[in-house]
Amino acid sequence: MSEPDARGTLGTVRNAVLLLGLLSEGPAYQQLTDLADRSGLSVPTVHRLLRSLVLADLVEQDPSSSRYGLGPEVARLAQRYLARLPILGALAPYLVPLRDAVGHTVHVAVLVRGHIVYVDRVDGADGGLYRDTHRVHPAFETAAGRLLAARATDDAWQQCLDAATPDDRKHAENERVAWREAAHLLTEGGDADEPAEVAVPVLDGSGRAIAALAATPPPIASEAQIAEIAAHLARAGRAAGRTLSHA
């Protein structure tokens, strides 16, 4: 393949991924012209890419408004990916006992392109009436995200900086070393939708932080309670890490 052809092929894939990312943000269905403005691509290019993505069910078009949104194939691919994620299999035997030990909701989180993604959870009595089952946040907003971002490569750290607010970015730049060396971190909850979170890293056999275990402590928790929850999380994380090492 010639260099121009290679560049064109990679550009098409890159632009398609860009559109999928834009569709994952903001309203569920978005106008073609808005996507063109936000992506910096021409309207004909965006239209051509969206038509291909619709045919693959990665994007769907609302028949009443002609706007575009993510398609059902995204959900299928996500579930297939999670089913093959080794860390979830390694942690699975420990999550319910861990929830019972700490008495609160337990989460599994991974770092993806500057954001923390909660990929599994076991609800405790603090789960609330309405569950937020699919959570994605800029990394620095969460304890799990700060732990994983601080231990990530410089490129991944930069993605986290790019996704952060100016205040969070400045705070993170000052705290990276402390976050990287911390055995656990705690973030205070702002409201009922964003409860407090205590998190520990889960390390693989090479010492790389590949996930985080997090729990939602009581609204008013003592340092001793936080330390106890963190110790339970760390034990489960170490056990899962040993499973990965022997796999």
PDB file of N, CA, C and O in Angstrom, residues 171-204:
ATOM      1  N   HIS A 171      -4.293  20.884  40.239  1.00  0.00           N
ATOM      2  CA  HIS A 171      -4.190  20.065  41.454  1.00  0.00           C
ATOM      3  C   HIS A 171      -3.472  18.756  41.159  1.00  0.00           C
ATOM      4  O   HIS A 171      -2.604  18.317  41.923  1.00  0.00           O
ATOM      5  N   ALA A 172      -3.812  18.122  40.027  1.00  0.00           N
ATOM      6  CA  ALA A 172      -3.200  16.837  39.676  1.00  0.00           C
ATOM      7  C   ALA A 172      -1.707  16.970  39.434  1.00  0.00           C
ATOM      8  O   ALA A 172      -0.919  16.106  39.847  1.00  0.00           O
ATOM      9  N   GLU A 173      -1.300  18.033  38.758  1.00  0.00           N
ATOM     10  CA  GLU A 173       0.126  18.219  38.482  1.00  0.00           C
ATOM     11  C   GLU A 173       0.926  18.346  39.771  1.00  0.00           C
ATOM     12  O   GLU A 173       2.086  17.912  39.829  1.00  0.00           O
ATOM     13  N   ASN A 174       0.308  18.922  40.806  1.00  0.00           N
ATOM     14  CA  ASN A 174       0.990  19.059  42.096  1.00  0.00           C
ATOM     15  C   ASN A 174       0.985  17.769  42.909  1.00  0.00           C
ATOM     16  O   ASN A 174       1.836  17.590  43.788  1.00  0.00           O
ATOM     17  N   GLU A 175       0.022  16.882  42.627  1.00  0.00           N
ATOM     18  CA  GLU A 175      -0.188  15.719  43.485  1.00  0.00           C
ATOM     19  C   GLU A 175       0.229  14.386  42.866  1.00  0.00           C
ATOM     20  O   GLU A 175       0.090  13.355  43.513  1.00  0.00           O
ATOM     21  N   ARG A 176       0.713  14.377  41.635  1.00  0.00           N
ATOM     22  CA  ARG A 176       0.942  13.089  40.975  1.00  0.00           C
ATOM     23  C   ARG A 176       1.853  12.175  41.770  1.00  0.00           C
ATOM     24  O   ARG A 176       1.567  10.979  41.927  1.00  0.00           O
ATOM     25  N   VAL A 177       2.932  12.689  42.277  1.00  0.00           N
ATOM     26  CA  VAL A 177       3.870  11.836  43.029  1.00  0.00           C
ATOM     27  C   VAL A 177       3.191  11.254  44.261  1.00  0.00           C
ATOM     28  O   VAL A 177       3.302  10.058  44.543  1.00  0.00           O
ATOM     29  N   ALA A 178       2.459  12.083  44.991  1.00  0.00           N
ATOM     30  CA  ALA A 178       1.775  11.602  46.191  1.00  0.00           C
ATOM     31  C   ALA A 178       0.721  10.563  45.834  1.00  0.00           C
ATOM     32  O   ALA A 178       0.589   9.545  46.530  1.00  0.00           O
ATOM     33  N   TRP A 179      -0.022  10.790  44.773  1.00  0.00           N
ATOM     34  CA  TRP A 179      -1.034   9.817  44.357  1.00  0.00           C
ATOM     35  C   TRP A 179      -0.383   8.506  43.935  1.00  0.00           C
ATOM     36  O   TRP A 179      -0.901   7.426  44.226  1.00  0.00           O
ATOM     37  N   ARG A 180       0.738   8.594  43.243  1.00  0.00           N
ATOM     38  CA  ARG A 180       1.401   7.386  42.761  1.00  0.00           C
ATOM     39  C   ARG A 180       1.921   6.538  43.911  1.00  0.00           C
ATOM     40  O   ARG A 180       1.921   5.299  43.832  1.00  0.00           O
ATOM     41  N   GLU A 181       2.332   7.163  44.972  1.00  0.00           N
ATOM     42  CA  GLU A 181       2.905   6.429  46.095  1.00  0.00           C
ATOM     43  C   GLU A 181       1.873   6.010  47.140  1.00  0.00           C
ATOM     44  O   GLU A 181       2.178   5.208  48.026  1.00  0.00           O
ATOM     45  N   ALA A 182       0.647   6.521  47.031  1.00  0.00           N
ATOM     46  CA  ALA A 182      -0.378   6.244  48.039  1.00  0.00           C
ATOM     47  C   ALA A 182      -0.880   4.809  47.937  1.00  0.00           C
ATOM     48  O   ALA A 182      -1.114   4.291  46.839  1.00  0.00           O
ATOM     49  N   ALA A 183      -1.039   4.168  49.089  1.00  0.00           N
ATOM     50  CA  ALA A 183      -1.620   2.824  49.113  1.00  0.00           C
ATOM     51  C   ALA A 183      -3.112   2.873  48.840  1.00  0.00           C
ATOM     52  O   ALA A 183      -3.696   1.935  48.283  1.00  0.00           O
ATOM     53  N   HIS A 184      -3.752   3.959  49.245  1.00  0.00           N
ATOM     54  CA  HIS A 184      -5.164   4.183  48.920  1.00  0.00           C
ATOM     55  C   HIS A 184      -5.425   5.684  48.894  1.00  0.00           C
ATOM     56  O   HIS A 184      -4.649   6.470  49.440  1.00  0.00           O
ATOM     57  N   LEU A 185      -6.508   6.059  48.242  1.00  0.00           N
ATOM     58  CA  LEU A 185      -6.908   7.462  48.183  1.00  0.00           C
ATOM     59  C   LEU A 185      -8.388   7.577  48.530  1.00  0.00           C
ATOM     60  O   LEU A 185      -9.167   6.648  48.312  1.00  0.00           O
ATOM     61  N   LEU A 186      -8.753   8.751  49.026  1.00  0.00           N
ATOM     62  CA  LEU A 186     -10.134   9.044  49.382  1.00  0.00           C
ATOM     63  C   LEU A 186     -10.546  10.347  48.722  1.00  0.00           C
ATOM     64  O   LEU A 186      -9.805  11.335  48.768  1.00  0.00           O
ATOM     65  N   THR A 187     -11.693  10.364  48.086  1.00  0.00           N
ATOM     66  CA  THR A 187     -12.294  11.604  47.608  1.00  0.00           C
ATOM     67  C   THR A 187     -13.593  11.820  48.357  1.00  0.00           C
ATOM     68  O   THR A 187     -14.360  10.879  48.588  1.00  0.00           O
ATOM     69  N   GLU A 188     -13.845  13.053  48.720  1.00  0.00           N
ATOM     70  CA  GLU A 188     -15.071  13.391  49.439  1.00  0.00           C
ATOM     71  C   GLU A 188     -16.225  13.501  48.464  1.00  0.00           C
ATOM     72  O   GLU A 188     -16.078  14.029  47.363  1.00  0.00           O
ATOM     73  N   GLY A 189     -17.388  13.003  48.865  1.00  0.00           N
ATOM     74  CA  GLY A 189     -18.557  13.086  48.015  1.00  0.00           C
ATOM     75  C   GLY A 189     -19.145  14.486  48.026  1.00  0.00           C
ATOM     76  O   GLY A 189     -19.229  15.131  49.069  1.00  0.00           O
ATOM     77  N   GLY A 190     -19.569  14.939  46.834  1.00  0.00           N
ATOM     78  CA  GLY A 190     -20.175  16.256  46.755  1.00  0.00           C
ATOM     79  C   GLY A 190     -21.656  16.238  47.063  1.00  0.00           C
ATOM     80  O   GLY A 190     -22.196  17.168  47.645  1.00  0.00           O
ATOM     81  N   ASP A 191     -22.332  15.139  46.670  1.00  0.00           N
ATOM     82  CA  ASP A 191     -23.768  15.022  46.915  1.00  0.00           C
ATOM     83  C   ASP A 191     -24.155  13.561  46.799  1.00  0.00           C
ATOM     84  O   ASP A 191     -23.303  12.685  46.690  1.00  0.00           O
ATOM     85  N   ALA A 192     -25.486  13.313  46.819  1.00  0.00           N
ATOM     86  CA  ALA A 192     -25.959  11.932  46.775  1.00  0.00           C
ATOM     87  C   ALA A 192     -25.582  11.234  45.476  1.00  0.00           C
ATOM     88  O   ALA A 192     -25.404  10.012  45.436  1.00  0.00           O
ATOM     89  N   ASP A 193     -25.470  12.013  44.377  1.00  0.00           N
ATOM     90  CA  ASP A 193     -25.121  11.422  43.090  1.00  0.00           C
ATOM     91  C   ASP A 193     -23.640  11.091  42.992  1.00  0.00           C
ATOM     92  O   ASP A 193     -23.251  10.230  42.205  1.00  0.00           O
ATOM     93  N   GLU A 194     -22.815  11.776  43.741  1.00  0.00           N
ATOM     94  CA  GLU A 194     -21.380  11.540  43.732  1.00  0.00           C
ATOM     95  C   GLU A 194     -20.908  11.307  45.160  1.00  0.00           C
ATOM     96  O   GLU A 194     -20.415  12.211  45.827  1.00  0.00           O
ATOM     97  N   PRO A 195     -21.079  10.080  45.665  1.00  0.00           N
ATOM     98  CA  PRO A 195     -20.687   9.806  47.044  1.00  0.00           C
ATOM     99  C   PRO A 195     -19.175   9.780  47.201  1.00  0.00           C
ATOM    100  O   PRO A 195     -18.424   9.790  46.220  1.00  0.00           O
ATOM    101  N   ALA A 196     -18.749   9.763  48.446  1.00  0.00           N
ATOM    102  CA  ALA A 196     -17.320   9.630  48.720  1.00  0.00           C
ATOM    103  C   ALA A 196     -16.816   8.300  48.162  1.00  0.00           C
ATOM    104  O   ALA A 196     -17.586   7.359  47.951  1.00  0.00           O
ATOM    105  N   GLU A 197     -15.514   8.228  47.925  1.00  0.00           N
ATOM    106  CA  GLU A 197     -14.942   7.008  47.360  1.00  0.00           C
ATOM    107  C   GLU A 197     -13.561   6.777  47.947  1.00  0.00           C
ATOM    108  O   GLU A 197     -12.730   7.684  47.983  1.00  0.00           O
ATOM    109  N   VAL A 198     -13.327   5.555  48.391  1.00  0.00           N
ATOM    110  CA  VAL A 198     -11.989   5.129  48.786  1.00  0.00           C
ATOM    111  C   VAL A 198     -11.564   4.045  47.803  1.00  0.00           C
ATOM    112  O   VAL A 198     -12.354   3.170  47.449  1.00  0.00           O
ATOM    113  N   ALA A 199     -10.331   4.137  47.306  1.00  0.00           N
ATOM    114  CA  ALA A 199      -9.890   3.236  46.247  1.00  0.00           C
ATOM    115  C   ALA A 199      -8.463   2.775  46.476  1.00  0.00           C
ATOM    116  O   ALA A 199      -7.646   3.492  47.088  1.00  0.00           O
ATOM    117  N   VAL A 200      -8.175   1.580  45.958  1.00  0.00           N
ATOM    118  CA  VAL A 200      -6.820   1.023  45.984  1.00  0.00           C
ATOM    119  C   VAL A 200      -6.491   0.517  44.587  1.00  0.00           C
ATOM    120  O   VAL A 200      -7.386   0.148  43.826  1.00  0.00           O
ATOM    121  N   PRO A 201      -5.223   0.500  44.205  1.00  0.00           N
ATOM    122  CA  PRO A 201      -4.857  -0.039  42.892  1.00  0.00           C
ATOM    123  C   PRO A 201      -4.813  -1.565  42.915  1.00  0.00           C
ATOM    124  O   PRO A 201      -4.556  -2.178  43.955  1.00  0.00           O
ATOM    125  N   VAL A 202      -5.085  -2.162  41.772  1.00  0.00           N
ATOM    126  CA  VAL A 202      -4.922  -3.607  41.585  1.00  0.00           C
ATOM    127  C   VAL A 202      -3.752  -3.794  40.628  1.00  0.00           C
ATOM    128  O   VAL A 202      -3.788  -3.306  39.491  1.00  0.00           O
ATOM    129  N   LEU A 203      -2.723  -4.484  41.086  1.00  0.00           N
ATOM    130  CA  LEU A 203      -1.489  -4.635  40.326  1.00  0.00           C
ATOM    131  C   LEU A 203      -1.400  -6.018  39.705  1.00  0.00           C
ATOM    132  O   LEU A 203      -1.797  -7.020  40.320  1.00  0.00           O
ATOM    133  N   ASP A 204      -0.857  -6.087  38.482  1.00  0.00           N
ATOM    134  CA  ASP A 204      -0.613  -7.388  37.873  1.00  0.00           C
ATOM    135  C   ASP A 204       0.747  -7.919  38.316  1.00  0.00           C
ATOM    136  O   ASP A 204       1.404  -7.331  39.190  1.00  0.00           O
TER     137      ASP A 204
END
